[in-house]
mmCIF file of C-alpha atoms and ligand atoms in Angstrom:
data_model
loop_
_atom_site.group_PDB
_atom_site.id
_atom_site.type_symbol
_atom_site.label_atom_id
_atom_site.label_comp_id
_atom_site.label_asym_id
_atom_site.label_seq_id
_atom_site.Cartn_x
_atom_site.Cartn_y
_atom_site.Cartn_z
ATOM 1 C CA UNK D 1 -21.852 -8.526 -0.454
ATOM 2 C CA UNK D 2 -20.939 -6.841 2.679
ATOM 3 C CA UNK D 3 -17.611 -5.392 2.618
ATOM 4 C CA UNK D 4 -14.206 -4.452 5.188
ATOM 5 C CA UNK D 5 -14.282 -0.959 4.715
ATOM 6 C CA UNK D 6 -11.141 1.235 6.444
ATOM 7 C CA UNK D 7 -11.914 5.189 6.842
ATOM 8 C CA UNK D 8 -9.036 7.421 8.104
ATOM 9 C CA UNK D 9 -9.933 10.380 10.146
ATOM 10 C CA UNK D 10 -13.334 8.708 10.955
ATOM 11 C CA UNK D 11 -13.851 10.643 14.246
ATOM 12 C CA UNK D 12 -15.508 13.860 12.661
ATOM 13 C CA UNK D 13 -16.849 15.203 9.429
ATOM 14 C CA UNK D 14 -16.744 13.387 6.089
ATOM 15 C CA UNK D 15 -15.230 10.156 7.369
ATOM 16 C CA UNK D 16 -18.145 10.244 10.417
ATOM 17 C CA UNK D 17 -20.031 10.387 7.583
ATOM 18 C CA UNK D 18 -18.753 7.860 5.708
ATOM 19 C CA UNK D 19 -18.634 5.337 8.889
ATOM 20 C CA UNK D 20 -22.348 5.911 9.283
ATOM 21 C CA UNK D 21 -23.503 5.401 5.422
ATOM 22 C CA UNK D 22 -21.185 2.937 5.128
ATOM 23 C CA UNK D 23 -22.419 1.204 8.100
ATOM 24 C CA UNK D 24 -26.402 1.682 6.876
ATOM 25 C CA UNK D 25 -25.000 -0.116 3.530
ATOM 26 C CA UNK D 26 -24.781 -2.893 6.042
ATOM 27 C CA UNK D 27 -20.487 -3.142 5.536
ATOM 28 C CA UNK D 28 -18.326 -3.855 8.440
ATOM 29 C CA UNK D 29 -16.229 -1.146 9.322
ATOM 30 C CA UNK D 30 -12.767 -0.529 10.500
ATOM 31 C CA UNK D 31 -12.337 2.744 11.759
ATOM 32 C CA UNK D 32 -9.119 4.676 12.846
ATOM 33 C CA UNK D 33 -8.567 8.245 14.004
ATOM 34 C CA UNK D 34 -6.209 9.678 16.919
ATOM 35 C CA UNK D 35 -8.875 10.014 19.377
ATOM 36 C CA UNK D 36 -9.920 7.071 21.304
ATOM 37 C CA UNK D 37 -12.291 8.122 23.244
ATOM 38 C CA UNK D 38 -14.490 9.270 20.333
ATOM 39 C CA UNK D 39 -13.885 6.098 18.036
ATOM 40 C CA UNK D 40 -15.877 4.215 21.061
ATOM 41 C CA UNK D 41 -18.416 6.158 21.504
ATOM 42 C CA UNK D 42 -19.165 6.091 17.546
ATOM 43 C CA UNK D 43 -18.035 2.619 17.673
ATOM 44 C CA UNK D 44 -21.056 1.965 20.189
ATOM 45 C CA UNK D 45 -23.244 4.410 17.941
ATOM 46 C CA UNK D 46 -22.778 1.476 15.325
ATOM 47 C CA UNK D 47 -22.812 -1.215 16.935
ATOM 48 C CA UNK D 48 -26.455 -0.505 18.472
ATOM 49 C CA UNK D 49 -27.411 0.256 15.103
ATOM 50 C CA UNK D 50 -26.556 -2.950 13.995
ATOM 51 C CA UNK D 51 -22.749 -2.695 12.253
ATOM 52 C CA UNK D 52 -19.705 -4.778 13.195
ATOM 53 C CA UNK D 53 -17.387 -2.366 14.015
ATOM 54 C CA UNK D 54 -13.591 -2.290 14.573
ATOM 55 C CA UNK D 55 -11.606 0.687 16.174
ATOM 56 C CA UNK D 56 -7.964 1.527 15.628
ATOM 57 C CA UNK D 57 -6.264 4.591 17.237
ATOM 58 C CA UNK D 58 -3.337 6.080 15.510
ATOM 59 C CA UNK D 59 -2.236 8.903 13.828
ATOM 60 C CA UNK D 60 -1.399 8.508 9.624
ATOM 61 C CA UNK D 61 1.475 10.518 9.815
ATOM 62 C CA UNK D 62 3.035 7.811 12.204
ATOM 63 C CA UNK D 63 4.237 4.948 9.894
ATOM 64 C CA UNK D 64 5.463 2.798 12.636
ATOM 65 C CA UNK D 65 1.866 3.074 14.541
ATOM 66 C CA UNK D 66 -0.213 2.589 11.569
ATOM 67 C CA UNK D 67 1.300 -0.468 10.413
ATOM 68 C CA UNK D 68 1.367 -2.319 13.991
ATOM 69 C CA UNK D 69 -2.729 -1.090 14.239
ATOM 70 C CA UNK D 70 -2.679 -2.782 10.643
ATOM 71 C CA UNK D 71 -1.147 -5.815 11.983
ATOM 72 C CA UNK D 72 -2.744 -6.387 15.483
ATOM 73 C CA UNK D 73 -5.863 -6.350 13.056
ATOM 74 C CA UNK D 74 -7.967 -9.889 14.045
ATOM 75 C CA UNK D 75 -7.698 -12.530 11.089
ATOM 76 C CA UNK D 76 -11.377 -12.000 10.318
ATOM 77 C CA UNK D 77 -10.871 -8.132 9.528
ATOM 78 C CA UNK D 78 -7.186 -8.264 7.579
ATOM 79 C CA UNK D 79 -8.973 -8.826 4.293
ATOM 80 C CA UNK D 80 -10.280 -4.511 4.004
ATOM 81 C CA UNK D 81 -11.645 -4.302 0.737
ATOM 82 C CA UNK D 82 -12.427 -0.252 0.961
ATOM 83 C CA UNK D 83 -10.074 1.952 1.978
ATOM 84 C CA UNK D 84 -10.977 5.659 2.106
ATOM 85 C CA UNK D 85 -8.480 7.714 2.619
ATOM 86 C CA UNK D 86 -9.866 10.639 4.491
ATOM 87 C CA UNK D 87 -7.758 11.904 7.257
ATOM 88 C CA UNK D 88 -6.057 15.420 5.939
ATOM 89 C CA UNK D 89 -6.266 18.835 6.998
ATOM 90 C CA UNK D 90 -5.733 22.522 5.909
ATOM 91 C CA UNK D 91 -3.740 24.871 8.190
ATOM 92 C CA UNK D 92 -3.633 28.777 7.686
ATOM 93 C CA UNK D 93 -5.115 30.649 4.626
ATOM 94 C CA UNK D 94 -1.764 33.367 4.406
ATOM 95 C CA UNK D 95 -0.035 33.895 1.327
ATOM 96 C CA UNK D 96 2.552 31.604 0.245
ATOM 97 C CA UNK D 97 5.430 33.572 0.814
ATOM 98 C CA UNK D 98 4.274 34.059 4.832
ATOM 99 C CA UNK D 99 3.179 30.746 5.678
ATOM 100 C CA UNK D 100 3.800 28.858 8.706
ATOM 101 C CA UNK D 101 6.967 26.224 8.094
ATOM 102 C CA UNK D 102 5.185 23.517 10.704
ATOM 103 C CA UNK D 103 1.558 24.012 9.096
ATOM 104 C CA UNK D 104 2.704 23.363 6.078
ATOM 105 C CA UNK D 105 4.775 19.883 6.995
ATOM 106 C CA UNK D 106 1.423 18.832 8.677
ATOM 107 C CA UNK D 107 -0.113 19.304 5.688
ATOM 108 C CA UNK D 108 2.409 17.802 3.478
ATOM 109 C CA UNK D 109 2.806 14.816 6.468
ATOM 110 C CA UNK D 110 -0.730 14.060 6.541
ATOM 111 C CA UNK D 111 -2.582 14.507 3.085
ATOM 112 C CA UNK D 112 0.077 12.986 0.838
ATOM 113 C CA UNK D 113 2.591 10.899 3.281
ATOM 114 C CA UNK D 114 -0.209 9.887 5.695
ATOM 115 C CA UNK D 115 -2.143 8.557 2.742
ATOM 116 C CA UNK D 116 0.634 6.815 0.680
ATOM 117 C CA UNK D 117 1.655 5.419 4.493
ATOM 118 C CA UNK D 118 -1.849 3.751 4.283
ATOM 119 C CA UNK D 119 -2.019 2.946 0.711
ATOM 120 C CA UNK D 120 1.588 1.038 0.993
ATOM 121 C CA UNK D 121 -0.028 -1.043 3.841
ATOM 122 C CA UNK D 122 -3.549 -1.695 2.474
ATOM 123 C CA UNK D 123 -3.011 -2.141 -1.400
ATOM 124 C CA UNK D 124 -1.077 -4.814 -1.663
ATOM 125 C CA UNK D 125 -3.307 -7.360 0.190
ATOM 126 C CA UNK D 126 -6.295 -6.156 -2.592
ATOM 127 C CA UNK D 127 -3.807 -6.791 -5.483
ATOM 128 C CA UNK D 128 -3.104 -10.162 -4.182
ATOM 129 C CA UNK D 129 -6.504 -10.759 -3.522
ATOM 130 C CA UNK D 130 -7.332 -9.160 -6.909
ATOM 131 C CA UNK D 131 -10.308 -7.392 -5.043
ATOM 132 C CA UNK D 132 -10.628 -3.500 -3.485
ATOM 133 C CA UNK D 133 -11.134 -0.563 -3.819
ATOM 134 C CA UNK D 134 -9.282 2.594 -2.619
ATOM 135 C CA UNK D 135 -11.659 5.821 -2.325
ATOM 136 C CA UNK D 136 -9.135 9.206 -1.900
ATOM 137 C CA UNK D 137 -11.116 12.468 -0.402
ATOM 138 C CA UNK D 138 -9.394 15.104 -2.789
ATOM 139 C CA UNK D 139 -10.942 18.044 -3.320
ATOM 140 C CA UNK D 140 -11.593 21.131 -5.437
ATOM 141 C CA UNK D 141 -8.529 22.968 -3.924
ATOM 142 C CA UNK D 142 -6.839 20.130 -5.869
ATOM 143 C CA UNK D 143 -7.648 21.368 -9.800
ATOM 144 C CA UNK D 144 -6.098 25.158 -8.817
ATOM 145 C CA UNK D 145 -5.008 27.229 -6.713
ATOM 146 C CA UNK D 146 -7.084 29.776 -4.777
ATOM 147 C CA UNK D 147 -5.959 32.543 -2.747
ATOM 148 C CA UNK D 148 -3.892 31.530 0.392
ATOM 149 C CA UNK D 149 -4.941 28.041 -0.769
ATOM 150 C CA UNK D 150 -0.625 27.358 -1.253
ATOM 151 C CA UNK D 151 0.235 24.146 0.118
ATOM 152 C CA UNK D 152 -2.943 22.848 1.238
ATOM 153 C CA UNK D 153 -4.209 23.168 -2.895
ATOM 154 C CA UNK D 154 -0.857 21.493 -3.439
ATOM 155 C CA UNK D 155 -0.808 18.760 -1.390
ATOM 156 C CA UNK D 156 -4.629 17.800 -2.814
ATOM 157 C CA UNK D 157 -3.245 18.325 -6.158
ATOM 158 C CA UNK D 158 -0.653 15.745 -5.259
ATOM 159 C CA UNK D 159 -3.803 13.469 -3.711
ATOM 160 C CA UNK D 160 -5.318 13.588 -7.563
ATOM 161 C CA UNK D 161 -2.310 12.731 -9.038
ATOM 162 C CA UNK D 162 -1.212 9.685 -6.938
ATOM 163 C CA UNK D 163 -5.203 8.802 -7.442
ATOM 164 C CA UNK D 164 -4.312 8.481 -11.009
ATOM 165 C CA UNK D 165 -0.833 6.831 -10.534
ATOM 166 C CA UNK D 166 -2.672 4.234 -8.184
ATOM 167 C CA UNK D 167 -5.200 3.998 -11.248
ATOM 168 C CA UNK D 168 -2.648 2.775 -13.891
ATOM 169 C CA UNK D 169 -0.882 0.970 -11.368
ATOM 170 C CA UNK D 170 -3.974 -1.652 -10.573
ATOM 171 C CA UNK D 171 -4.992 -1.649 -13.760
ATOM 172 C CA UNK D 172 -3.979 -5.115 -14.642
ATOM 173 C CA UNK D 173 -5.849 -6.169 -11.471
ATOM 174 C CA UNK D 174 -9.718 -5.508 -10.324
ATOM 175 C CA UNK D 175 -8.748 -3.239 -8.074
ATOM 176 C CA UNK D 176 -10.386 0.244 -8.631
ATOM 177 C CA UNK D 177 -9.575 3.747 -7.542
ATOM 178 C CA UNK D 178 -11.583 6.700 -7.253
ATOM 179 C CA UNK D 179 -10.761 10.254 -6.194
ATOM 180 C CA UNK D 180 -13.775 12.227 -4.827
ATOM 181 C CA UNK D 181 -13.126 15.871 -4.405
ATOM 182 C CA UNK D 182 -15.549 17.956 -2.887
ATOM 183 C CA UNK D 183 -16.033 21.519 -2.497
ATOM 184 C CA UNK D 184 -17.475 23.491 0.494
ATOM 185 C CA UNK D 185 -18.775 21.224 2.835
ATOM 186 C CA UNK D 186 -19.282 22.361 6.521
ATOM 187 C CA UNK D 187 -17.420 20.256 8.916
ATOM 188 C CA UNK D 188 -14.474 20.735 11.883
ATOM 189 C CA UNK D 189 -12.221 21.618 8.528
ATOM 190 C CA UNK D 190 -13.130 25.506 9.037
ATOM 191 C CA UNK D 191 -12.246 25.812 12.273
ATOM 192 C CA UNK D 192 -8.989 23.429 12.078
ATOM 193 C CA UNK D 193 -7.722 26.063 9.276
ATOM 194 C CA UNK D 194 -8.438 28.914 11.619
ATOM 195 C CA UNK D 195 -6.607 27.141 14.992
ATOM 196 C CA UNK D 196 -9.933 27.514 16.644
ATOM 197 C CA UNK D 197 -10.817 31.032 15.743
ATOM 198 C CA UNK D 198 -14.979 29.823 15.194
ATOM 199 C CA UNK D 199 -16.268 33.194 14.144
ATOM 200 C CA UNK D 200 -13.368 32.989 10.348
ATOM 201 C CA UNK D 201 -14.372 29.308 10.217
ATOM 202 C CA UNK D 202 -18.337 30.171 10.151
ATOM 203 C CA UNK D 203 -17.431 33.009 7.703
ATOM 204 C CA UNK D 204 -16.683 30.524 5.165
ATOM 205 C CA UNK D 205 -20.161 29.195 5.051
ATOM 206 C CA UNK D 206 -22.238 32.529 5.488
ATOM 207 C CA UNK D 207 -24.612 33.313 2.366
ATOM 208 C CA UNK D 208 -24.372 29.706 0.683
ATOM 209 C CA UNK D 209 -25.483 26.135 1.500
ATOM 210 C CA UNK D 210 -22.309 24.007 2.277
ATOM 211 C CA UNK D 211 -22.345 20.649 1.155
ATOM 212 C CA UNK D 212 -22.674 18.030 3.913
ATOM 213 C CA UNK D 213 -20.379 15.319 5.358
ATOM 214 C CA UNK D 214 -23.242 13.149 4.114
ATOM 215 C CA UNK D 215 -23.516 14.357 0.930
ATOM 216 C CA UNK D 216 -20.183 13.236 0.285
ATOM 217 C CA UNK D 217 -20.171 10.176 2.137
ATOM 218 C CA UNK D 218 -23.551 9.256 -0.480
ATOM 219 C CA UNK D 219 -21.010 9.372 -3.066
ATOM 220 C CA UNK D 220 -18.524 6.987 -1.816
ATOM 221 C CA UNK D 221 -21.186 4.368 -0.811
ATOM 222 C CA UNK D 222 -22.601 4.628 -4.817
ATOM 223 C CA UNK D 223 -18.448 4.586 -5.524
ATOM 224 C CA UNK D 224 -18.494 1.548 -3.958
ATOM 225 C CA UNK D 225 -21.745 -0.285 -4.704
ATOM 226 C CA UNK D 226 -20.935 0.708 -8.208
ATOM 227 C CA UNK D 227 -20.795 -3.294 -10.465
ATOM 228 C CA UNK D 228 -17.465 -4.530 -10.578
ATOM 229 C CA UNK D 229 -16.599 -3.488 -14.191
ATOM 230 C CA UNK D 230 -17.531 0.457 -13.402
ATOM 231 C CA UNK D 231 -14.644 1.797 -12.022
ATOM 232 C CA UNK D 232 -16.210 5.557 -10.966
ATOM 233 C CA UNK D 233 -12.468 7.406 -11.226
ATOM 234 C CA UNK D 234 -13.049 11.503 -10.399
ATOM 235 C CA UNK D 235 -16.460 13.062 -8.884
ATOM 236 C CA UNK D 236 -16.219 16.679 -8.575
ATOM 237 C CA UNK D 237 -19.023 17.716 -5.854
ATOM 238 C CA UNK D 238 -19.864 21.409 -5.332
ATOM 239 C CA UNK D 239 -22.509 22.585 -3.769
ATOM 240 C CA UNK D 240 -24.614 24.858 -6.246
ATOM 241 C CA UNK D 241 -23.593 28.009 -5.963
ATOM 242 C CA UNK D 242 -19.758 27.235 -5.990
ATOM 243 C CA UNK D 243 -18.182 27.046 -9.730
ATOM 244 C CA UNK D 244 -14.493 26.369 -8.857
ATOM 245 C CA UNK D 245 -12.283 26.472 -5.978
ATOM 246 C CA UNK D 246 -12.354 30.799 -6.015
ATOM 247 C CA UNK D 247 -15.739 31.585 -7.576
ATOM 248 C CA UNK D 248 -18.333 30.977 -4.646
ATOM 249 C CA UNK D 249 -21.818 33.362 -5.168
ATOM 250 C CA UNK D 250 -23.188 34.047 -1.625
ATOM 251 C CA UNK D 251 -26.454 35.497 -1.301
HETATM 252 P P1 LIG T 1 -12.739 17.459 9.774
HETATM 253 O O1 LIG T 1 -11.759 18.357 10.410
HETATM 254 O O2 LIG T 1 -14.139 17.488 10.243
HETATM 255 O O3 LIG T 1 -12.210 15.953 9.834
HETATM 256 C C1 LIG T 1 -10.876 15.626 9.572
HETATM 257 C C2 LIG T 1 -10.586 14.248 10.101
HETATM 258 O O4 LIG T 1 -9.215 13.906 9.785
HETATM 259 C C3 LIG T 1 -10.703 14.190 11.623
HETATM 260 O O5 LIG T 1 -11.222 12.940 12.001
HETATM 261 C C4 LIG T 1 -9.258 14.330 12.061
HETATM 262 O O6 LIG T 1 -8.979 13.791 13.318
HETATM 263 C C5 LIG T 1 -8.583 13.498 10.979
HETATM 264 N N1 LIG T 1 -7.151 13.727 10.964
HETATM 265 C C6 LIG T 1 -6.483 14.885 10.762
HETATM 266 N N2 LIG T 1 -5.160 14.687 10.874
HETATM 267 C C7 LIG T 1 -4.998 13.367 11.163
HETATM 268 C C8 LIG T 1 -3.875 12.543 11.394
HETATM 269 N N3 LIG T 1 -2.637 13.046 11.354
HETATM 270 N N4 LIG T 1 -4.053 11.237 11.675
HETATM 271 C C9 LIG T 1 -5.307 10.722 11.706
HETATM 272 N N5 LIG T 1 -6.410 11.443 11.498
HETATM 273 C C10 LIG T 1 -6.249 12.757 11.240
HETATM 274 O O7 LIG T 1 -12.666 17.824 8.234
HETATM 275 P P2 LIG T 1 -13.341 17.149 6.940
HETATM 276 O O8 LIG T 1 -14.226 16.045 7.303
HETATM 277 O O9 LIG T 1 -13.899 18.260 6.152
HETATM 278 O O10 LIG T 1 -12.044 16.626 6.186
HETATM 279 C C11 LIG T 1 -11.905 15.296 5.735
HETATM 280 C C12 LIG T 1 -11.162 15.303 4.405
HETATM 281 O O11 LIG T 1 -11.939 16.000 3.440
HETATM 282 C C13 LIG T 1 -9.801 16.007 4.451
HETATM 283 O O12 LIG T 1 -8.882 15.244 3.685
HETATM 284 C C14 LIG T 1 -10.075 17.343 3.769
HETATM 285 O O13 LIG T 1 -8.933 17.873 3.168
HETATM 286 C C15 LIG T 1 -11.111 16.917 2.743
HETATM 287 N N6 LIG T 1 -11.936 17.955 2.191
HETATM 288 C C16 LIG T 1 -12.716 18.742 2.997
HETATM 289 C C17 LIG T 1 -13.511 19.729 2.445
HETATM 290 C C18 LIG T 1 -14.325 20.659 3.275
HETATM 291 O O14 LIG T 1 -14.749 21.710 2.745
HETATM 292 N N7 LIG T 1 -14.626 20.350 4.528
HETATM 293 C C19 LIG T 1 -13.572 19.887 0.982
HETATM 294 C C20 LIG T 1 -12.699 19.033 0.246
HETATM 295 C C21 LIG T 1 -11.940 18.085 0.833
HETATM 296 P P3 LIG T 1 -8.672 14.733 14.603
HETATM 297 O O15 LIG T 1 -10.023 15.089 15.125
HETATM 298 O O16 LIG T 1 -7.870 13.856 15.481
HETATM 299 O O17 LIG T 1 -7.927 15.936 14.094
HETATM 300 C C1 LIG T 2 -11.634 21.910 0.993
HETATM 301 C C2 LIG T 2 -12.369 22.806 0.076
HETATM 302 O O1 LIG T 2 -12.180 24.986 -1.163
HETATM 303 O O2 LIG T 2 -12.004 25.063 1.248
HETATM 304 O O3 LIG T 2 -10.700 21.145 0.315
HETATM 305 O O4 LIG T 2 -10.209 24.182 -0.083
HETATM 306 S S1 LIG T 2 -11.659 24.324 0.025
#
């Protein structure tokens, strides 16, 4: 069955990726992001490749804006039955005690509060309709700490354990939650955690093969296409020579 499938933060990376597996899966797609501009042209990306596709433009940190985008949603597109909560961000790499005070409310803003905003919104209707799935991009930075890794490790720490509180939550209903949490995977994340500086971000990929946007995005579609009574709850993704969050063998 073709599904409504809702990606945050759908305008680069992992959830690019996911709109355009997703989308090849042959689901109909609701994507949001802050920037308009680039939701249309992926939006027409889609659409000539066959998808029914949906843009909304707000930012998750923005309760107010997300739920009116939820709302001004056309009646034919209000039943989402995947939600994948991607948007999030990392912001500096300095040690706790000399981070940044706004980088680390952005963090805390978007990873956990934008994606409880969006869970608060969504969930409900899939509980009622006693049908959905919510798909959370964790990560390894989530199961410890690494250096400089602070807040950011936190606040996907938090993302695991709301994942799991969601979990028991829904678990009277067929409503299933998974927490995918990748590892190094080469995307805009580098050179969002470096405010631009290109050269650091590339650093973090030199002497290994990052993981791919797509590789994750593979993940969620098998997540999702998974039968009804296999709930897939944790996939830890690494790319081969990464062991953990701190132990990465470059060659
Ligand atoms: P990218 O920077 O390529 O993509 C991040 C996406 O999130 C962008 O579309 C960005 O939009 C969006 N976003 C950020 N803040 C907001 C916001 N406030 N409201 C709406 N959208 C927002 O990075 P990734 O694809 O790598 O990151 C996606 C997710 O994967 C994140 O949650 C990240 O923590 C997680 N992750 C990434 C890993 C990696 O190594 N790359 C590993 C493990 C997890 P905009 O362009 O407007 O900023
Ligand atoms: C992104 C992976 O290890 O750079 O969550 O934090 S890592």
């Amino acid at each position: 069955m073709n599904k409504i499938v809702l990606i945050t933060g759908a305008t680069s990376g992992i959830g690019l990726a996911c709109a355009r597996k997703f989308a090849e899966n042959g689901d109909r797609l609701i994507l949001t992001g802050r920037k308009e501009q680039q939701l249309a042209a992926i939006r027409q990306e889609l659409i000539a490749r066959g998808a029914e596709v949906v843009t909304l433009t707000f930012d998750v940190r923005n309760r107010e804006a997300a739920e009116q985008a939820l709302n001004g949603l056309p009646r034919e597109w209000k039943e989402i039955d995947v939600l994948v909560n991607n948007a999030g961000l990392a912001l500096g790499l300095e040690p706790e005690y000399a981070g940044d005070f706004q980088d680390w409310e952005t963090m805390i803003d978007t990873n956990i509060k934008g994606l409880l905003t969006m869970t608060r919104l969504i969930v409900p209707g899939m509980v009622e309709r006693n049908r959905g799935h919510i798909i959370n991009i964790g990560s390894v930075a989530g199961d410890a700490a690494y250096a400089g890794g602070n807040v950011y490790c936190a606040t996907k720490a938090a993302v695991k354990v709301l994942t799991d509180g969601l979990r028991i939550d829904v678990a009277d209903t067929s409503v299933r939650v998974t927490n995918l949490k990748p590892g190094l995977v080469e995307t805009n994340f580098s050179n969002t955690r470096f405010h631009g500086d290109a050269e650091r971000a590339s650093n973090v990929y030199k002497g290994i093969k990052p993981l791919t946007g797509d590789d994750i995005a593979d993940v969620a579609v098998y997540a999702s296409n998974a039968p009804e009574h296999v709930q897939i709850a944790e996939v830890l993704i690494l790319a081969t020579h990464q062991a953990s969050g701190s132990v990465i063998v470059r060659k």
